[in-house]
C-alpha atoms as a PDB file:
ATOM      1  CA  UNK A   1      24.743 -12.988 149.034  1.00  0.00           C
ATOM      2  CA  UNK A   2      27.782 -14.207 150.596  1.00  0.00           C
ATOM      3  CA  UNK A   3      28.619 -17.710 152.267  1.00  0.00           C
ATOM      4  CA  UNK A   4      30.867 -19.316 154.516  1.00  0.00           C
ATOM      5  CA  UNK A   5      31.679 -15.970 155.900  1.00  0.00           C
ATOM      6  CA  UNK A   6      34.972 -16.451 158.888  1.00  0.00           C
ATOM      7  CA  UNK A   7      35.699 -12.808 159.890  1.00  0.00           C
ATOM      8  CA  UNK A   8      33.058 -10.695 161.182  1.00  0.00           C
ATOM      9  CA  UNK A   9      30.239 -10.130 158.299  1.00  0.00           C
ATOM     10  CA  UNK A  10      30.000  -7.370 156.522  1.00  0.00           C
ATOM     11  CA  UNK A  11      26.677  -5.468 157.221  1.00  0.00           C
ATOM     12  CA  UNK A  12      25.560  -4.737 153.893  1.00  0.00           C
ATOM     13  CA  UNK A  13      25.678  -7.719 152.084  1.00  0.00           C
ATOM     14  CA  UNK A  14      23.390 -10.486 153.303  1.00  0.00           C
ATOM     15  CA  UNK A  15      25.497 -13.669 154.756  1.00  0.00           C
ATOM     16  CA  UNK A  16      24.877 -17.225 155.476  1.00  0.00           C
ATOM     17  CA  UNK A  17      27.731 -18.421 157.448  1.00  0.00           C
ATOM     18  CA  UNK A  18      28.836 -21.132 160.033  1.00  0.00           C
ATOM     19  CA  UNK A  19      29.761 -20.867 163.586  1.00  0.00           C
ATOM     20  CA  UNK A  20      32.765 -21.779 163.254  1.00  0.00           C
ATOM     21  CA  UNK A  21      33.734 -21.309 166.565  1.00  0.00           C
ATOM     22  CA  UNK A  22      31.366 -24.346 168.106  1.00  0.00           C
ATOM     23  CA  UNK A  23      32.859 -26.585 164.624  1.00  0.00           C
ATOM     24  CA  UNK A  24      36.613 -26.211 166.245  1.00  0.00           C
ATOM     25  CA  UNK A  25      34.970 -26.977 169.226  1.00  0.00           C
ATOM     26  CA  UNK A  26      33.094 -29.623 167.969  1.00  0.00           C
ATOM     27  CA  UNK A  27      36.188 -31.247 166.276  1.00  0.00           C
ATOM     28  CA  UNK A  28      38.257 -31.053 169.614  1.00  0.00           C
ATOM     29  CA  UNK A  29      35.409 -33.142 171.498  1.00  0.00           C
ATOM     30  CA  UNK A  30      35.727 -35.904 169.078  1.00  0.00           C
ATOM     31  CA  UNK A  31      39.854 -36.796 169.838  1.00  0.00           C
ATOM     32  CA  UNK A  32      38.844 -35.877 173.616  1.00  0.00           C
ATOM     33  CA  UNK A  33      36.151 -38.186 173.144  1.00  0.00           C
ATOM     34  CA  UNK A  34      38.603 -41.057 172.161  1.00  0.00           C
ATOM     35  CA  UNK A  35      40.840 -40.403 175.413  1.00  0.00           C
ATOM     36  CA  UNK A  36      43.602 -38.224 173.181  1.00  0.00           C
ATOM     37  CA  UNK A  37      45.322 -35.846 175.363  1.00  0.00           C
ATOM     38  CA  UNK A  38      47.881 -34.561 173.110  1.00  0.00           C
ATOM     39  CA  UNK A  39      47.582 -33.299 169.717  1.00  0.00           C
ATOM     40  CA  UNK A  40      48.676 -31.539 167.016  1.00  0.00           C
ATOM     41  CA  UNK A  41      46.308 -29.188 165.041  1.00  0.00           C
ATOM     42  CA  UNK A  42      47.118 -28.400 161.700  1.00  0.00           C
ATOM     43  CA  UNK A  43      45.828 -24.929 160.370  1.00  0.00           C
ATOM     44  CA  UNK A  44      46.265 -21.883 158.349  1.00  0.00           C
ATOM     45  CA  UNK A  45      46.196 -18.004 160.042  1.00  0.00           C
ATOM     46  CA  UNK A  46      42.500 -17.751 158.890  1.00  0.00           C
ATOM     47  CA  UNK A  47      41.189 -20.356 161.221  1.00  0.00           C
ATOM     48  CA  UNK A  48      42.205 -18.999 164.921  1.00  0.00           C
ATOM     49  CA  UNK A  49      38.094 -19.174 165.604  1.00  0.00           C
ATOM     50  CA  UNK A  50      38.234 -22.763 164.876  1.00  0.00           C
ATOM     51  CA  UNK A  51      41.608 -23.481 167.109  1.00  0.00           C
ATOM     52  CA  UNK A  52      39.947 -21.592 169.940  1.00  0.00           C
ATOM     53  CA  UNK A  53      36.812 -23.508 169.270  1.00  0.00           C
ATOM     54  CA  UNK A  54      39.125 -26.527 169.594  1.00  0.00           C
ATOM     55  CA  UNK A  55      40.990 -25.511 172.590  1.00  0.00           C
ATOM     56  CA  UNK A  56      38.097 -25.014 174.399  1.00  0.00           C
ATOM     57  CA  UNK A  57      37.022 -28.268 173.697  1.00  0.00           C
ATOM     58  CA  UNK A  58      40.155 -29.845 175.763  1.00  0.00           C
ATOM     59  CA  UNK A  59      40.496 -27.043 178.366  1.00  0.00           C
ATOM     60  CA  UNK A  60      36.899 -29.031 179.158  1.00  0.00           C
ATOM     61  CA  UNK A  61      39.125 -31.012 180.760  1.00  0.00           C
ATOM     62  CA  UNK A  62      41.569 -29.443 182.181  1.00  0.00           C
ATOM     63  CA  UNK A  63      43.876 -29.858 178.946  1.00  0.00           C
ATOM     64  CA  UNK A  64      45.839 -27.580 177.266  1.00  0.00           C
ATOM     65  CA  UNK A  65      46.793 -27.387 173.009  1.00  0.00           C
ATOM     66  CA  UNK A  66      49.690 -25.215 173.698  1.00  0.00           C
ATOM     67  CA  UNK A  67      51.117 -23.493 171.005  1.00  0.00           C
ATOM     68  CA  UNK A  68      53.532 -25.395 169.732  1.00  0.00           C
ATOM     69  CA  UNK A  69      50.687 -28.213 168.558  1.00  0.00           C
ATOM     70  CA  UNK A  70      48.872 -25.883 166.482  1.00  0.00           C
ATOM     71  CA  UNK A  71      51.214 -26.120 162.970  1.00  0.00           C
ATOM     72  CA  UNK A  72      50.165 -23.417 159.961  1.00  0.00           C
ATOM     73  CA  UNK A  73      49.877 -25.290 156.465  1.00  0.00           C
ATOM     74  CA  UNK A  74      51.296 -23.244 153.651  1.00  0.00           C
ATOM     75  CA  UNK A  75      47.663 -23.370 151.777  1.00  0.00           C
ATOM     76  CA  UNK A  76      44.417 -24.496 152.913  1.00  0.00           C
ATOM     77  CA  UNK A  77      44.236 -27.266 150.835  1.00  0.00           C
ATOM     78  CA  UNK A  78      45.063 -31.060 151.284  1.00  0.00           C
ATOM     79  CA  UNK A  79      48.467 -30.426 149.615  1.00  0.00           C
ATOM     80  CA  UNK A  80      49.413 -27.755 152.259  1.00  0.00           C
ATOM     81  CA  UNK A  81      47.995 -30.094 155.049  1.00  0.00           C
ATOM     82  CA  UNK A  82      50.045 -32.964 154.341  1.00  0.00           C
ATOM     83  CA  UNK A  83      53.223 -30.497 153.736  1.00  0.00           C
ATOM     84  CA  UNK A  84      52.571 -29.524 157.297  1.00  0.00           C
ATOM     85  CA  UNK A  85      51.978 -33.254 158.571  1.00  0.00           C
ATOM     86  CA  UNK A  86      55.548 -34.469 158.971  1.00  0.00           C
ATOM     87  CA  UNK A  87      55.798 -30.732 161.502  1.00  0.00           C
ATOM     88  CA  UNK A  88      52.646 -32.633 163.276  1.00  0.00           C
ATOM     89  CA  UNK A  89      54.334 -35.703 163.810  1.00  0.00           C
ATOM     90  CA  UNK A  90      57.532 -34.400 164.983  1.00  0.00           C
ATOM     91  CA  UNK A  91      56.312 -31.777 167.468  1.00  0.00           C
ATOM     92  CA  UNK A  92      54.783 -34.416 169.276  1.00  0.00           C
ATOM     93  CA  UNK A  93      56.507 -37.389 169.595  1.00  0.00           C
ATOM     94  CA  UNK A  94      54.860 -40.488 170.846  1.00  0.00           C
ATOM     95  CA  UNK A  95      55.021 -41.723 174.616  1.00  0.00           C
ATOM     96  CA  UNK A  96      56.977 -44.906 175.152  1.00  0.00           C
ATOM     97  CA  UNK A  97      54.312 -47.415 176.769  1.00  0.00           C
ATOM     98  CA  UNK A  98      55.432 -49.124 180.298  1.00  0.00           C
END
């Protein structure tokens, strides 16, 4: 049996898996929930379910992620998300306040 299964599942193997999809989406409601408007999304190229998931999550209303806020870590591990932090933090500098 195989678990935690991201990319389409194999057929012959039986597979317990997540939707991963509705997790991303899940995750983006929270910040959106908070009032956040801009973020930065920090990733590796196996999780482009999850950023959609995410995106759709903030295109609810009527906000974008655009590219440029969703920053590949090296690993997916916590080492390779904090190497990609500092990226985070300078790709979206924060607003001055009036």
């Amino acid at each position: 049996m195989l678990c935690a299964w991201e990319n389409a599942a194999p057929e012959l193997f039986p597979v317990v898996t997540i939707d991963y999809e509705g997790a991303g989406h899940l995750a983006g409601r929270h910040p959106r929930g908070l009032g956040h408007e801009r973020v930065a999304v920090v990733a590796t190229p196996a999780h482009t379910v999850r950023i959609a998931g995410f995106r759709r999550a903030f295109a609810a209303a009527g906000l974008a992620v655009p590219d440029t806020a969703v920053l590949l870590a090296p690993e997916p591990t916590p080492e390779g998300g904090f190497a990609a932090a500092p990226t985070a933090q300078e790709s979206s500098p924060p607003r001055p306040r009036c």
